[in-house]
């Protein structure tokens, strides 16, 4: 016959606690992970592209190995999220009209036919037509953040990530100004077009490049996605914009690592 085990008394608990305190079991503590190697980048001034100074970024931000599978999943995830899914058609029950039979079942020499809302008739319902649906898919946030830094690392290793000082702007909002800048720096259509990423809206720059779309595009860091980072020939990005992107997409990085201390 099974019996219930009695709960330990207060004396037994105190004895067990004192045994743990006097034992040599190593406590588990959280240590900061080892320092990640840095990669070196140059900060330029826009639009003269004069080198100003160097900047150091962790290797797990700008020097990750290429993962085509993760980039593919991120692009599909972003594309599915932009699909509206509002296409809608009417089935025969949704079409306005009588449900009476059009002609007798037999005796007319014609095929059998029901009411005028039949999908076989003009003005009737649509068989197997689209209905409103949600096309969005799911992707783990850590995997999506890794895709962002993988795309930036791919551009960095190819020399296609150009870091410029904050305040990217031009004097006038005419397309010829931005065309001259693109042509002089080999950023234009002949060299694969370019994406300019800024922290905020730059009125003259955005208006000028809107009239020179054949040479590139300009977006704020909040409007950029992974596909934009991979689509054009190169990325010209402000220092603060790059810092904001890396800060927003670093959830997969483990800040503290549990390790044991041995005495």
Short mmCIF file of C-alpha atoms in Angstrom, two decimals:
data_model
loop_
_atom_site.label_atom_id
_atom_site.label_comp_id
_atom_site.label_asym_id
_atom_site.label_seq_id
_atom_site.Cartn_x
_atom_site.Cartn_y
_atom_site.Cartn_z
CA UNK A 1 0.00 0.00 0.00
CA UNK A 2 1.42 3.35 -1.04
CA UNK A 3 2.02 5.91 1.65
CA UNK A 4 2.60 9.64 1.37
CA UNK A 5 6.09 10.91 2.07
CA UNK A 6 6.29 13.26 4.99
CA UNK A 7 7.51 16.81 4.43
CA UNK A 8 10.95 17.60 5.86
CA UNK A 9 10.94 19.47 9.13
CA UNK A 10 12.55 22.80 9.86
CA UNK A 11 15.61 21.15 11.42
CA UNK A 12 16.24 19.08 8.29
CA UNK A 13 15.90 22.16 6.06
CA UNK A 14 18.38 24.12 8.19
CA UNK A 15 20.85 21.23 8.09
CA UNK A 16 20.54 21.00 4.28
CA UNK A 17 21.02 24.76 3.88
CA UNK A 18 24.12 24.79 6.07
CA UNK A 19 25.55 21.86 4.08
CA UNK A 20 25.15 23.83 0.82
CA UNK A 21 26.79 26.89 2.32
CA UNK A 22 29.80 24.91 3.55
CA UNK A 23 30.19 22.85 0.36
CA UNK A 24 32.65 23.65 -2.43
CA UNK A 25 30.05 23.72 -5.20
CA UNK A 26 30.93 26.50 -7.66
CA UNK A 27 28.16 29.11 -7.87
CA UNK A 28 26.72 29.97 -11.30
CA UNK A 29 27.15 33.63 -12.15
CA UNK A 30 26.65 35.73 -15.26
CA UNK A 31 29.75 37.10 -16.89
CA UNK A 32 29.97 39.43 -19.81
CA UNK A 33 30.93 37.58 -23.01
CA UNK A 34 34.44 37.98 -24.40
CA UNK A 35 35.07 41.05 -26.48
CA UNK A 36 34.10 40.69 -30.12
CA UNK A 37 36.75 41.75 -32.66
CA UNK A 38 36.11 45.06 -34.36
CA UNK A 39 36.01 45.94 -38.05
CA UNK A 40 37.28 49.26 -39.34
CA UNK A 41 35.26 51.64 -41.48
CA UNK A 42 35.91 55.11 -42.84
CA UNK A 43 33.49 58.00 -42.37
CA UNK A 44 33.29 60.38 -45.32
CA UNK A 45 31.79 63.81 -45.79
CA UNK A 46 28.92 64.19 -48.25
CA UNK A 47 29.04 65.07 -51.13
CA UNK A 48 32.80 65.69 -51.42
CA UNK A 49 33.57 62.19 -50.07
CA UNK A 50 36.56 63.48 -48.14
CA UNK A 51 37.71 61.02 -45.45
CA UNK A 52 37.04 62.40 -41.98
CA UNK A 53 37.87 59.67 -39.45
CA UNK A 54 37.67 55.97 -38.73
CA UNK A 55 34.93 54.08 -36.92
CA UNK A 56 35.00 50.66 -35.27
CA UNK A 57 32.04 48.27 -35.33
CA UNK A 58 31.79 44.80 -33.79
CA UNK A 59 32.41 41.93 -36.16
CA UNK A 60 29.02 40.41 -35.31
CA UNK A 61 27.45 43.55 -36.78
CA UNK A 62 29.30 44.08 -40.04
CA UNK A 63 31.36 40.95 -40.64
CA UNK A 64 28.93 38.04 -40.51
CA UNK A 65 29.16 35.15 -42.98
CA UNK A 66 26.77 35.15 -45.91
CA UNK A 67 23.56 33.20 -45.20
CA UNK A 68 21.47 33.11 -48.36
CA UNK A 69 18.78 31.05 -46.67
CA UNK A 70 18.19 33.64 -43.95
CA UNK A 71 18.20 36.52 -46.44
CA UNK A 72 15.70 34.66 -48.61
CA UNK A 73 13.35 34.05 -45.69
CA UNK A 74 13.57 37.71 -44.65
CA UNK A 75 12.74 38.97 -48.15
CA UNK A 76 9.79 36.57 -48.43
CA UNK A 77 8.60 37.64 -44.97
CA UNK A 78 8.67 41.31 -45.97
CA UNK A 79 6.97 40.65 -49.30
CA UNK A 80 4.15 38.67 -47.71
CA UNK A 81 3.56 41.46 -45.19
CA UNK A 82 3.01 44.00 -48.00
CA UNK A 83 0.33 41.96 -49.77
CA UNK A 84 -3.08 43.52 -49.20
CA UNK A 85 -5.20 40.40 -49.63
CA UNK A 86 -8.31 42.45 -50.42
CA UNK A 87 -9.31 40.67 -53.67
CA UNK A 88 -12.92 39.53 -53.32
CA UNK A 89 -15.48 37.89 -55.58
CA UNK A 90 -19.11 36.86 -55.08
CA UNK A 91 -20.26 33.27 -54.93
CA UNK A 92 -23.75 32.40 -56.14
CA UNK A 93 -25.16 32.94 -52.65
CA UNK A 94 -23.79 36.49 -52.59
CA UNK A 95 -25.22 37.56 -55.98
CA UNK A 96 -28.50 39.49 -55.89
CA UNK A 97 -31.32 37.76 -57.74
CA UNK A 98 -34.07 35.17 -57.64
CA UNK A 99 -33.44 31.57 -56.81
CA UNK A 100 -36.11 30.27 -59.13
CA UNK A 101 -35.19 27.71 -61.77
CA UNK A 102 -34.73 29.32 -65.19
CA UNK A 103 -36.26 26.54 -67.31
CA UNK A 104 -37.68 23.10 -66.77
CA UNK A 105 -35.36 20.25 -66.05
CA UNK A 106 -36.53 18.24 -69.07
CA UNK A 107 -38.23 18.75 -72.39
CA UNK A 108 -36.41 21.83 -73.70
CA UNK A 109 -33.48 20.08 -75.38
CA UNK A 110 -31.01 22.20 -73.44
CA UNK A 111 -28.69 21.34 -70.61
CA UNK A 112 -29.89 21.28 -67.05
CA UNK A 113 -29.72 24.70 -65.44
CA UNK A 114 -30.66 26.10 -62.06
CA UNK A 115 -31.17 29.76 -61.12
CA UNK A 116 -29.62 32.76 -62.88
CA UNK A 117 -26.93 33.06 -60.21
CA UNK A 118 -25.18 29.97 -61.55
CA UNK A 119 -21.43 30.40 -62.22
CA UNK A 120 -22.05 29.19 -65.78
CA UNK A 121 -24.11 32.27 -66.63
CA UNK A 122 -23.04 35.84 -67.21
CA UNK A 123 -23.73 37.90 -64.12
CA UNK A 124 -23.74 34.87 -61.90
CA UNK A 125 -21.39 33.96 -59.10
CA UNK A 126 -17.67 33.23 -59.52
CA UNK A 127 -16.60 29.67 -58.87
CA UNK A 128 -13.49 29.30 -56.70
CA UNK A 129 -12.80 33.05 -56.82
CA UNK A 130 -10.53 34.91 -54.38
CA UNK A 131 -11.77 36.12 -51.03
CA UNK A 132 -10.14 38.49 -48.50
CA UNK A 133 -7.31 36.74 -46.70
CA UNK A 134 -4.15 37.44 -44.76
CA UNK A 135 -0.99 36.63 -46.73
CA UNK A 136 1.43 37.56 -43.95
CA UNK A 137 3.80 34.89 -42.69
CA UNK A 138 5.76 34.56 -39.48
CA UNK A 139 9.50 34.82 -38.92
CA UNK A 140 11.32 34.75 -35.57
CA UNK A 141 12.51 38.20 -34.56
CA UNK A 142 16.02 36.97 -33.87
CA UNK A 143 16.28 35.45 -37.33
CA UNK A 144 14.96 38.65 -38.90
CA UNK A 145 17.48 40.76 -36.98
CA UNK A 146 20.25 38.41 -38.09
CA UNK A 147 19.15 38.89 -41.70
CA UNK A 148 19.55 42.68 -41.35
CA UNK A 149 23.11 42.41 -40.11
CA UNK A 150 23.91 39.70 -42.65
CA UNK A 151 22.82 42.01 -45.48
CA UNK A 152 24.92 44.87 -44.10
CA UNK A 153 27.89 42.51 -43.67
CA UNK A 154 27.55 41.34 -47.26
CA UNK A 155 27.69 44.94 -48.46
CA UNK A 156 30.60 45.77 -46.16
CA UNK A 157 32.78 42.90 -47.36
CA UNK A 158 32.16 43.85 -50.99
CA UNK A 159 33.05 47.49 -50.34
CA UNK A 160 29.50 48.59 -51.14
CA UNK A 161 28.66 50.07 -47.73
CA UNK A 162 29.70 53.73 -47.71
CA UNK A 163 29.46 55.45 -44.34
CA UNK A 164 29.00 59.23 -44.38
CA UNK A 165 28.68 61.85 -41.68
CA UNK A 166 25.25 62.93 -40.48
CA UNK A 167 23.36 65.74 -42.19
CA UNK A 168 23.40 64.48 -45.78
CA UNK A 169 21.80 67.27 -47.81
CA UNK A 170 22.28 69.25 -51.03
CA UNK A 171 21.88 72.94 -51.70
CA UNK A 172 19.00 72.77 -54.20
CA UNK A 173 16.22 70.31 -54.86
CA UNK A 174 16.94 70.03 -58.59
CA UNK A 175 17.66 66.59 -60.08
CA UNK A 176 20.71 67.87 -61.96
CA UNK A 177 22.52 68.45 -58.66
CA UNK A 178 22.14 64.89 -57.47
CA UNK A 179 22.92 63.60 -60.97
CA UNK A 180 26.26 65.41 -60.91
CA UNK A 181 27.07 63.98 -57.47
CA UNK A 182 26.15 60.47 -58.59
CA UNK A 183 28.17 60.71 -61.77
CA UNK A 184 31.27 62.14 -60.09
CA UNK A 185 31.33 59.46 -57.38
CA UNK A 186 30.37 56.62 -59.79
CA UNK A 187 27.11 55.96 -58.00
CA UNK A 188 24.69 56.47 -60.88
CA UNK A 189 22.84 54.27 -63.33
CA UNK A 190 25.99 53.28 -65.22
CA UNK A 191 27.49 51.90 -61.99
CA UNK A 192 24.46 50.03 -60.65
CA UNK A 193 22.48 52.84 -58.94
CA UNK A 194 22.68 53.63 -55.22
CA UNK A 195 20.53 53.74 -52.12
CA UNK A 196 20.97 56.72 -49.79
CA UNK A 197 19.80 56.05 -46.23
CA UNK A 198 19.36 58.96 -43.81
CA UNK A 199 18.19 59.21 -40.23
CA UNK A 200 15.47 61.73 -41.06
CA UNK A 201 13.86 63.32 -44.08
CA UNK A 202 16.21 65.54 -46.11
CA UNK A 203 13.86 67.74 -48.12
CA UNK A 204 16.14 68.87 -50.94
CA UNK A 205 17.84 65.51 -51.30
CA UNK A 206 14.60 63.52 -51.40
CA UNK A 207 12.95 65.87 -53.90
CA UNK A 208 16.00 65.91 -56.17
CA UNK A 209 16.49 62.14 -56.22
CA UNK A 210 12.77 61.64 -56.87
CA UNK A 211 13.39 63.26 -60.26
CA UNK A 212 16.50 61.18 -60.84
CA UNK A 213 15.11 57.75 -60.05
CA UNK A 214 17.22 56.13 -62.74
CA UNK A 215 20.31 56.83 -60.61
CA UNK A 216 19.05 55.64 -57.23
CA UNK A 217 16.70 56.13 -54.33
CA UNK A 218 16.73 57.87 -50.95
CA UNK A 219 14.96 56.54 -47.85
CA UNK A 220 14.98 57.08 -44.13
CA UNK A 221 16.17 54.29 -41.87
CA UNK A 222 12.57 53.63 -40.78
CA UNK A 223 11.47 52.97 -44.39
CA UNK A 224 14.31 50.62 -45.33
CA UNK A 225 13.98 46.85 -45.26
CA UNK A 226 16.26 43.92 -46.01
CA UNK A 227 15.28 43.82 -49.68
CA UNK A 228 16.34 47.46 -50.10
CA UNK A 229 19.77 46.65 -48.69
CA UNK A 230 20.29 43.97 -51.34
CA UNK A 231 18.58 45.48 -54.36
CA UNK A 232 20.77 48.31 -55.63
CA UNK A 233 24.48 48.54 -56.36
CA UNK A 234 25.62 50.15 -53.11
CA UNK A 235 24.43 51.81 -49.91
CA UNK A 236 25.36 55.33 -48.79
CA UNK A 237 24.24 55.57 -45.20
CA UNK A 238 24.54 58.15 -42.45
CA UNK A 239 26.52 57.23 -39.35
CA UNK A 240 23.57 57.68 -36.99
CA UNK A 241 21.24 55.80 -39.36
CA UNK A 242 23.56 52.79 -39.36
CA UNK A 243 23.83 52.94 -35.58
CA UNK A 244 20.06 53.04 -35.25
CA UNK A 245 19.59 50.04 -37.55
CA UNK A 246 22.18 48.00 -35.67
CA UNK A 247 20.59 48.95 -32.34
CA UNK A 248 17.09 47.99 -33.47
CA UNK A 249 18.18 44.66 -34.96
CA UNK A 250 20.45 43.05 -32.38
CA UNK A 251 17.98 41.01 -30.35
CA UNK A 252 19.72 37.76 -31.27
CA UNK A 253 22.98 38.82 -29.61
CA UNK A 254 23.40 37.32 -26.14
CA UNK A 255 24.58 40.11 -23.88
CA UNK A 256 25.49 37.94 -20.89
CA UNK A 257 26.72 34.38 -20.81
CA UNK A 258 26.26 32.18 -17.71
CA UNK A 259 29.61 30.76 -16.65
CA UNK A 260 30.89 29.03 -13.54
CA UNK A 261 33.58 30.48 -11.30
CA UNK A 262 36.01 27.92 -9.87
CA UNK A 263 38.07 28.74 -6.80
#
